[in-house]
Coordinates of C-alpha atoms and ligand atoms in Angstrom, one line a residue:
M1 CA 10.7 -135.8 99.8
K2 CA 13.5 -138.6 100.8
I3 CA 12.4 -142.2 102.0
G4 CA 14.7 -144.4 103.5
I5 CA 13.5 -148.2 103.7
I6 CA 15.3 -150.2 106.3
G7 CA 15.6 -154.2 105.8
L8 CA 15.0 -155.2 101.7
G9 CA 13.1 -158.4 103.0
F10 CA 10.0 -159.2 101.0
V11 CA 8.7 -156.1 102.3
G12 CA 11.1 -153.5 102.8
L13 CA 12.2 -154.5 98.9
S14 CA 8.8 -154.8 97.4
L15 CA 8.5 -151.3 98.8
T16 CA 11.9 -149.8 97.8
S17 CA 11.0 -150.7 94.5
V18 CA 6.9 -149.4 94.1
L19 CA 8.4 -145.9 95.3
S20 CA 11.0 -145.6 93.9
S21 CA 9.1 -146.6 90.5
K22 CA 6.8 -144.4 91.1
G23 CA 9.2 -141.8 90.8
Y24 CA 10.0 -141.2 95.3
D25 CA 13.4 -140.3 95.6
V26 CA 14.4 -143.9 97.6
V27 CA 17.6 -145.8 99.4
G28 CA 17.3 -149.3 100.7
I29 CA 18.9 -150.2 103.1
D30 CA 20.4 -153.2 104.5
I31 CA 23.1 -154.6 106.3
D32 CA 24.0 -157.6 104.1
E33 CA 26.6 -155.7 101.5
G34 CA 26.2 -158.9 99.3
K35 CA 22.4 -158.7 99.5
C36 CA 23.0 -154.6 98.5
G37 CA 25.1 -155.8 95.8
K38 CA 22.9 -157.6 94.3
I39 CA 20.0 -155.3 94.3
A40 CA 21.7 -152.8 93.3
K41 CA 22.1 -154.4 89.7
G42 CA 18.3 -155.0 89.2
I43 CA 18.7 -158.9 90.9
S44 CA 16.3 -160.0 93.7
P45 CA 17.8 -162.3 96.4
F46 CA 14.8 -164.2 96.5
Y47 CA 11.9 -164.9 93.7
E48 CA 9.0 -162.6 94.0
P49 CA 6.4 -162.3 90.5
G50 CA 7.5 -158.5 89.1
L51 CA 9.9 -157.9 91.4
E52 CA 12.9 -157.5 89.4
K53 CA 11.4 -155.1 87.0
I54 CA 9.7 -152.5 89.4
L55 CA 13.1 -153.0 90.8
K56 CA 14.7 -152.3 87.9
N57 CA 12.7 -149.4 86.6
G58 CA 13.4 -147.8 90.6
L59 CA 16.8 -148.1 89.5
K60 CA 17.2 -146.3 86.4
K61 CA 15.2 -143.2 88.2
K62 CA 16.3 -141.9 92.2
L63 CA 17.0 -145.4 93.2
K64 CA 20.0 -145.8 95.2
I65 CA 20.8 -149.4 97.4
S66 CA 23.2 -149.0 100.5
N67 CA 24.3 -150.6 103.9
S68 CA 25.1 -147.6 105.2
F69 CA 22.8 -146.2 107.8
S70 CA 23.8 -142.7 107.7
L71 CA 22.0 -142.5 104.7
I72 CA 19.2 -142.4 106.8
N73 CA 20.2 -138.5 108.0
N74 CA 18.7 -137.2 104.3
C75 CA 15.6 -139.4 104.9
D76 CA 12.3 -137.5 105.6
L77 CA 9.8 -140.5 106.0
I78 CA 11.8 -144.1 107.2
F79 CA 10.5 -146.9 107.2
V80 CA 11.5 -149.8 109.5
T81 CA 11.0 -153.4 107.2
V82 CA 13.3 -155.8 109.3
G83 CA 12.3 -159.2 110.2
T84 CA 11.0 -160.2 113.5
P85 CA 11.7 -163.7 114.0
Q86 CA 10.4 -166.7 116.6
N87 CA 13.0 -167.7 119.0
L88 CA 13.3 -171.6 120.1
N89 CA 10.5 -171.1 122.9
G90 CA 8.0 -169.2 120.2
D91 CA 8.7 -165.6 121.7
I92 CA 9.3 -163.1 119.0
D93 CA 12.8 -162.1 119.1
L94 CA 12.9 -158.2 118.6
S95 CA 17.1 -158.2 118.3
I96 CA 17.1 -157.1 115.0
I97 CA 14.7 -154.3 115.0
K98 CA 16.3 -153.2 118.4
K99 CA 19.7 -152.7 116.7
A100 CA 18.0 -151.5 113.8
V101 CA 16.3 -148.9 115.8
S102 CA 19.5 -148.3 118.0
T103 CA 21.2 -147.5 115.0
I104 CA 18.9 -144.6 113.4
G105 CA 18.8 -143.2 117.2
T106 CA 22.2 -142.9 116.8
N107 CA 22.0 -141.5 113.8
L108 CA 19.2 -139.7 114.4
Q109 CA 21.7 -136.9 116.9
N110 CA 23.2 -135.6 113.8
S111 CA 20.2 -135.0 111.7
K112 CA 19.2 -131.9 110.8
K113 CA 15.6 -133.6 109.4
S114 CA 12.8 -134.5 111.3
P115 CA 11.8 -137.3 110.3
I116 CA 8.5 -139.7 110.6
I117 CA 9.9 -143.5 111.7
F118 CA 7.2 -145.7 110.4
I119 CA 7.7 -149.7 112.1
K120 CA 6.2 -152.3 109.3
S121 CA 8.0 -155.3 110.9
T122 CA 5.5 -157.2 113.2
V123 CA 6.0 -156.6 117.0
V124 CA 3.8 -157.0 119.6
P125 CA 2.1 -155.3 121.9
G126 CA 3.1 -152.8 123.9
T127 CA 7.0 -153.1 122.2
M128 CA 6.8 -149.0 120.2
K129 CA 6.1 -148.0 123.7
K130 CA 8.0 -150.2 126.1
I131 CA 10.9 -151.0 123.5
I132 CA 11.0 -149.0 120.0
L133 CA 10.1 -145.7 121.3
P134 CA 12.6 -145.7 124.5
I135 CA 15.3 -146.2 122.4
L136 CA 14.9 -143.8 119.6
E137 CA 14.7 -141.4 121.9
K138 CA 17.5 -142.0 124.3
K139 CA 19.9 -142.8 121.3
S140 CA 19.1 -139.4 119.2
K141 CA 18.4 -137.8 122.4
K142 CA 15.5 -136.1 121.0
K143 CA 11.7 -136.1 121.7
A144 CA 9.3 -138.5 119.5
G145 CA 6.2 -136.5 118.6
K146 CA 8.7 -133.3 118.9
D147 CA 11.7 -133.6 117.2
F148 CA 10.5 -137.0 115.1
G149 CA 7.6 -138.9 114.3
L150 CA 7.1 -143.0 114.9
I151 CA 4.2 -144.3 113.7
S152 CA 3.1 -148.4 113.9
N153 CA 2.0 -149.1 110.2
P154 CA 1.5 -152.9 109.9
E155 CA 2.2 -154.6 106.5
F156 CA -0.5 -157.3 104.9
L157 CA 0.9 -158.0 102.0
Q158 CA 1.2 -161.9 100.8
E159 CA 4.4 -163.3 99.3
S160 CA 3.5 -164.7 95.7
T161 CA 1.4 -161.2 95.6
A162 CA 3.9 -158.5 97.1
I163 CA 3.6 -155.9 94.7
K164 CA 0.0 -155.5 93.6
D165 CA -0.2 -155.8 96.9
T166 CA 2.2 -152.7 98.2
K167 CA 0.8 -151.2 95.3
F168 CA -3.2 -151.7 95.9
P169 CA -3.1 -152.6 99.8
H170 CA -6.8 -153.1 101.4
A171 CA -5.7 -150.5 104.0
V172 CA -3.2 -148.1 105.7
V173 CA -2.8 -148.5 109.8
L174 CA -1.0 -145.5 111.5
G175 CA -0.6 -146.4 114.7
G176 CA 0.4 -143.3 117.0
Y177 CA -0.3 -140.0 119.0
S178 CA -2.2 -137.7 117.0
T179 CA 0.8 -134.5 116.3
K180 CA 1.9 -133.0 113.2
F181 CA 4.0 -136.1 112.3
M182 CA 0.5 -138.1 112.1
K183 CA -1.7 -135.6 109.8
K184 CA 1.7 -136.3 107.7
A185 CA 1.9 -139.4 107.4
K186 CA -1.6 -139.2 106.8
K187 CA -1.6 -136.9 103.6
F188 CA 1.8 -138.9 101.9
F189 CA -0.9 -142.0 102.1
E190 CA -3.5 -140.2 100.9
K191 CA -1.9 -139.1 98.1
L192 CA -0.4 -142.7 97.7
H193 CA -3.7 -144.6 97.6
P194 CA -6.0 -142.7 96.8
N195 CA -9.7 -144.7 98.0
V196 CA -8.0 -146.8 100.3
P197 CA -8.6 -146.9 103.8
I198 CA -6.4 -145.2 106.5
I199 CA -7.5 -146.0 110.3
I200 CA -5.5 -144.0 112.2
T201 CA -5.3 -145.4 116.2
N202 CA -3.1 -145.9 119.0
H203 CA 0.5 -148.1 118.9
Q204 CA -0.9 -150.6 120.5
T205 CA -4.5 -151.0 118.4
A206 CA -2.2 -151.3 115.3
E207 CA 0.1 -153.4 117.0
M208 CA -2.5 -155.5 117.8
I209 CA -4.6 -155.5 114.6
K210 CA -1.9 -157.3 112.7
Y211 CA -1.7 -160.3 115.1
A212 CA -5.4 -160.0 114.5
N213 CA -5.5 -160.3 111.0
N214 CA -2.4 -162.9 110.6
S215 CA -5.0 -165.3 113.6
F216 CA -7.9 -164.9 112.0
L217 CA -6.5 -166.1 108.3
A218 CA -4.9 -169.1 110.0
T219 CA -8.5 -169.8 112.0
K220 CA -10.4 -169.9 108.8
I221 CA -7.5 -172.1 107.3
S222 CA -7.4 -174.7 110.5
F223 CA -11.2 -174.3 110.7
I224 CA -11.5 -175.9 107.2
N225 CA -8.9 -178.3 107.4
Q226 CA -10.5 -180.4 110.2
L227 CA -14.6 -180.1 108.1
S228 CA -12.2 -181.3 105.4
N229 CA -11.0 -184.5 108.1
I230 CA -14.2 -184.7 108.7
C231 CA -15.2 -184.6 105.3
Q232 CA -12.9 -187.4 104.6
N233 CA -15.0 -190.0 106.9
I234 CA -18.3 -189.2 105.1
P235 CA -18.3 -191.1 101.9
G236 CA -18.5 -188.9 98.8
A237 CA -18.2 -185.7 99.9
N238 CA -16.3 -183.1 98.7
I239 CA -14.9 -180.3 100.8
D240 CA -13.9 -177.3 97.5
D241 CA -18.0 -177.2 97.1
I242 CA -18.1 -176.6 100.7
S243 CA -15.7 -173.9 100.1
K244 CA -16.8 -172.2 97.3
T245 CA -21.0 -172.4 99.0
I246 CA -19.9 -171.1 102.7
G247 CA -17.5 -168.4 101.2
L248 CA -20.6 -166.9 99.0
D249 CA -22.1 -165.8 101.9
P250 CA -20.4 -162.7 103.1
R251 CA -20.4 -163.3 106.2
I252 CA -17.9 -165.7 105.5
G253 CA -15.7 -164.8 102.7
K254 CA -14.1 -167.2 100.3
L255 CA -11.0 -166.4 100.8
F256 CA -8.4 -168.7 103.0
L257 CA -10.8 -171.2 102.8
N258 CA -8.6 -174.0 100.7
A259 CA -7.7 -177.2 102.7
G260 CA -4.0 -178.4 102.4
P261 CA -1.4 -179.7 104.5
G262 CA -1.8 -176.5 106.6
Y263 CA -0.8 -173.5 106.9
G264 CA 2.6 -172.7 107.1
G265 CA 5.0 -169.7 105.9
S266 CA 7.4 -167.6 107.7
C267 CA 4.8 -165.2 109.0
L268 CA 0.9 -167.6 110.1
P269 CA 3.1 -169.9 112.3
K270 CA 4.8 -167.5 114.8
D271 CA 2.9 -165.3 114.7
M272 CA 0.3 -167.0 115.9
K273 CA 3.0 -168.4 118.7
A274 CA 3.4 -164.8 119.2
L275 CA 0.2 -164.4 120.0
I276 CA -0.5 -167.2 122.0
N277 CA 2.6 -166.4 123.9
F278 CA 1.4 -163.2 124.8
A279 CA -2.3 -163.9 125.5
N280 CA -0.8 -166.1 127.9
I281 CA 1.5 -163.9 129.4
S282 CA -1.7 -161.6 129.7
G283 CA -3.3 -163.9 132.1
I284 CA -5.8 -165.0 128.9
K285 CA -5.7 -168.4 128.5
P286 CA -5.7 -168.4 124.3
T287 CA -8.4 -171.7 123.9
L288 CA -9.6 -171.2 120.6
L289 CA -5.6 -170.5 119.3
N290 CA -4.2 -173.0 120.7
A291 CA -7.0 -175.1 118.8
V292 CA -5.7 -173.5 115.5
E293 CA -2.3 -174.4 116.3
E294 CA -3.3 -177.7 117.9
V295 CA -4.8 -178.8 114.7
N296 CA -2.0 -177.4 111.7
T297 CA -0.3 -179.5 113.6
N298 CA -2.3 -182.6 113.6
Q299 CA -2.8 -182.0 109.6
L300 CA 0.3 -183.3 108.6
E301 CA 0.0 -186.8 110.9
Q302 CA -2.6 -187.7 108.5
I303 CA -0.5 -187.9 105.4
I304 CA 2.0 -190.1 107.5
L305 CA -0.9 -192.4 108.9
I306 CA -2.2 -192.7 104.8
S307 CA 1.8 -193.3 103.8
K308 CA 2.1 -196.0 106.5
Q309 CA -1.6 -197.8 105.7
R310 CA -0.8 -198.3 102.4
L311 CA 3.0 -199.0 102.2
G312 CA 3.3 -200.3 105.9
N313 CA 7.1 -199.5 106.8
L314 CA 8.6 -196.8 105.7
N315 CA 11.7 -197.7 105.6
S316 CA 13.3 -197.3 102.0
K317 CA 10.5 -196.9 100.9
R318 CA 10.8 -194.0 97.7
I319 CA 8.9 -190.9 98.5
T320 CA 8.3 -188.1 96.0
V321 CA 7.5 -184.9 97.6
L322 CA 5.9 -182.5 95.0
G323 CA 6.7 -179.1 96.6
T324 CA 8.7 -177.7 98.7
A325 CA 7.9 -173.8 98.7
F326 CA 5.6 -172.7 101.4
K327 CA 3.2 -171.6 98.6
P328 CA 3.3 -171.3 94.8
N329 CA 5.1 -168.7 93.2
T330 CA 7.7 -169.0 95.7
D331 CA 10.7 -169.6 96.7
D332 CA 10.5 -169.4 100.1
I333 CA 10.3 -172.7 102.5
R334 CA 10.5 -170.9 105.6
D335 CA 8.8 -173.3 107.4
S336 CA 7.1 -174.7 104.8
I337 CA 4.6 -177.8 105.8
A338 CA 6.9 -180.0 102.8
I339 CA 10.0 -179.3 105.1
K340 CA 8.7 -180.8 108.2
L341 CA 6.8 -183.7 106.4
I342 CA 10.4 -184.0 104.9
N343 CA 11.7 -184.2 108.6
K344 CA 9.3 -187.4 110.2
L345 CA 9.6 -189.5 106.6
L346 CA 13.0 -189.3 106.5
K347 CA 13.2 -189.8 110.5
R348 CA 11.7 -193.0 109.2
K349 CA 14.2 -194.1 106.7
A350 CA 12.2 -193.1 103.9
K351 CA 13.9 -192.3 100.7
I352 CA 13.1 -188.7 99.7
I353 CA 12.8 -187.3 96.1
I354 CA 11.6 -183.7 95.8
H355 CA 10.8 -181.8 92.8
D356 CA 9.8 -177.8 93.0
P357 CA 9.8 -175.4 90.0
R358 CA 12.0 -172.9 92.0
A359 CA 12.7 -173.8 95.7
I360 CA 15.3 -176.8 95.6
K361 CA 18.5 -174.2 96.2
N362 CA 16.7 -173.3 99.5
T363 CA 15.7 -177.2 100.3
K364 CA 19.4 -178.4 99.4
K365 CA 20.3 -175.2 102.1
I366 CA 18.5 -177.6 104.9
F367 CA 19.1 -181.4 103.2
G368 CA 22.0 -181.0 101.6
E369 CA 22.7 -185.0 100.5
K370 CA 20.4 -186.6 102.3
I371 CA 17.8 -186.3 100.1
T372 CA 17.9 -186.6 96.4
Y373 CA 16.2 -183.4 93.7
T374 CA 15.5 -182.8 90.2
K375 CA 14.0 -180.3 88.0
S376 CA 12.0 -183.1 86.0
I377 CA 9.0 -184.8 87.2
K378 CA 9.2 -187.7 85.2
N379 CA 12.3 -188.5 86.8
A380 CA 10.7 -187.7 90.7
L381 CA 7.9 -190.4 89.8
S382 CA 10.6 -192.9 88.4
K383 CA 10.5 -196.4 90.8
S384 CA 8.2 -194.2 93.7
H385 CA 6.1 -195.9 96.2
C386 CA 4.5 -192.8 96.5
A387 CA 3.9 -189.3 95.7
I388 CA 2.5 -186.4 97.5
I389 CA 1.0 -183.0 95.9
M390 CA 2.3 -180.8 98.8
T391 CA 2.6 -176.7 97.0
Q392 CA -0.2 -176.2 94.5
W393 CA 2.7 -175.1 92.0
K394 CA 0.4 -175.4 88.0
Q395 CA 2.5 -177.3 86.7
Y396 CA 1.4 -180.7 88.5
E397 CA -2.9 -180.1 87.5
K398 CA -0.7 -181.5 84.4
L399 CA 0.0 -184.7 85.7
N400 CA -1.3 -187.6 84.3
N401 CA -1.4 -191.4 84.1
K402 CA 1.9 -191.8 81.8
D403 CA 3.7 -189.6 84.8
F404 CA 2.2 -192.0 87.0
S405 CA 3.3 -195.0 85.1
Y406 CA 7.0 -194.8 85.9
M407 CA 6.0 -195.5 89.7
S408 CA 7.2 -198.9 91.9
K409 CA 3.2 -198.3 93.8
K410 CA 0.8 -196.1 92.5
L411 CA -0.2 -194.1 95.5
V412 CA -0.6 -191.1 95.0
I413 CA -1.6 -188.5 98.1
D414 CA -3.0 -185.5 96.5
C415 CA -2.8 -182.4 99.4
R416 CA -4.7 -180.0 97.6
R417 CA -6.5 -181.9 95.2
M418 CA -5.3 -180.8 91.7
L419 CA -6.1 -184.2 90.2
L420 CA -9.8 -184.9 91.5
A421 CA -10.5 -184.7 87.9
K422 CA -8.8 -186.8 86.1
E423 CA -9.2 -190.9 86.2
L424 CA -6.0 -191.9 87.3
D425 CA -5.2 -195.4 87.2
V426 CA -3.2 -194.9 90.7
D427 CA -4.2 -195.6 94.3
Y428 CA -5.5 -191.7 95.3
F429 CA -5.6 -189.6 97.9
A430 CA -6.9 -186.0 98.0
I431 CA -7.5 -184.1 101.3
G432 CA -10.7 -183.6 102.1
L433 CA -12.1 -186.0 99.5
G434 CA -15.0 -188.3 101.7
K435 CA -13.4 -192.2 100.8
E436 CA -16.1 -193.6 99.1
K437 CA -13.9 -191.7 95.5
W438 CA -10.9 -193.3 96.8
N439 CA -9.8 -195.1 94.1
I440 CA -8.4 -198.7 95.6
L441 CA -5.8 -200.5 92.9
Ligands
UGA1 C1 1.0 -163.7 105.4 C2 -0.6 -163.1 105.2 O1 -1.4 -164.3 104.4 C3 -0.4 -161.7 105.1 O2 -1.7 -160.7 104.9 C4 0.9 -160.9 105.8 O3 1.4 -159.8 105.8 C5 1.9 -162.3 105.4 O4 1.3 -163.5 106.3 C6 3.0 -161.2 107.1 O5 2.2 -161.9 108.2 O6 4.2 -161.1 106.7 P1 2.0 -165.1 103.7 O7 3.0 -165.4 104.7 O8 3.0 -164.6 102.5 O9 1.1 -164.0 104.3 O10 1.5 -166.4 103.3 P2 -0.3 -166.6 102.5 O11 -0.2 -166.2 102.1 O12 -0.6 -166.0 104.4 O13 -0.1 -168.2 103.3 C7 0.5 -169.1 104.7 C8 0.1 -169.9 104.2 O14 -0.9 -171.0 105.0 C9 0.5 -171.2 103.1 O15 1.2 -172.6 103.8 C10 -0.7 -171.6 102.5 O16 -0.6 -172.8 102.0 C11 -1.9 -171.7 103.3 N1 -3.0 -171.3 103.0 C12 -3.8 -170.3 103.3 C13 -3.9 -172.2 103.5 O17 -3.8 -173.6 103.6 N2 -5.3 -172.4 102.8 C14 -5.4 -170.9 102.2 O18 -7.2 -170.9 101.9 C15 -4.3 -170.2 102.3

């Protein structure tokens, strides 16, 4: 059995690497020739723990990397994992996936195989039936369900744990018609992930499951962030003890209850916007989803407010941002809250120094010479008026009085409560911590 994977981003490259390392005959396809060249040498174009090791393993076996779509002609299973970013108005941008399925369709015309095409990319409900299926049938001059299979197969992996999540997903969703292709797909996944629940449903439900998943996660984060704001006005209250305790209730669950500066990344903000737009178009007022977004946007304002309260005018103040990646163990800064924060601080003419163990290169692509970058935490803090911990990198747990002693004014805003247990000789503010604990110099 030959497997083709189209689009070598986080999802596609993780799947390519995991399947090929298991011995499957895989071809990973991406239109970006430069990217393909790197991947073929075992180099990942982005940082993802464990990815390069497993990719190299696959390359030693049967894995091929190519920018030629014609190779899908020999494939029995084709996974589409291209991006579905957002337009300026927040709508989902389907141009990349439309192009990809159009090319697949054209190639399918000459294929002797009856492949199953799995769509892993996130698409709003109705996209498979109204857009993807018609494009494929028109371009291939073949019939879905008869000449080829088409299945919605949403992905739930998280960046920074992409390999583990690809190997051990919590569920497999297969959306589509009940055909011989669906039976074959079920068999494939039963073998690949024994004991993992397989949910077979229709296209539109599968599409909606993905949005339900991400919007629920965003809701949990905004919920805990709103509570953490309330806690800040209860002297001595600590949001982490609250999260830990409510998380013990199996009806609530402990994950995604870490209060912070808001959710970022390439998925939750985009999917929330797309779902809100979709609900509005469907005539349903998304009151709750709007509130989740509003809480998320306002969370950042708090940080600005605290820095202004403590430092006065931010013009020419040196502010150190610790962490620009949208979460630890990634170099991804897409829709990172830290990037939004830097933009706001720059508008107020603050001087920004950033440190991040992995994301400096990507951050430079956005800000160029407008801000200062350093690989040394000590240099980042030197002569600074304010340090803001944005990303929960392990390195920041070690920060101590000596590190802060080089600052001009020792205001520390800890968005992740990493230094809570330390006796610090600084003006310390932590998100989700009642004011009594503030250590005002
Ligand atoms: C998210 C989902 O978690 C995945 O299940 C999904 O497959 C993926 O989007 C996608 O649609 O492709 P990811 O974007 O990798 O995964 O990031 P998350 O781990 O969900 O984190 C998102 C943001 O929420 C980060 O900014 C993180 O710092 C924040 N977060 C997360 C919190 O502030 N608190 C938490 O408790 C958890």
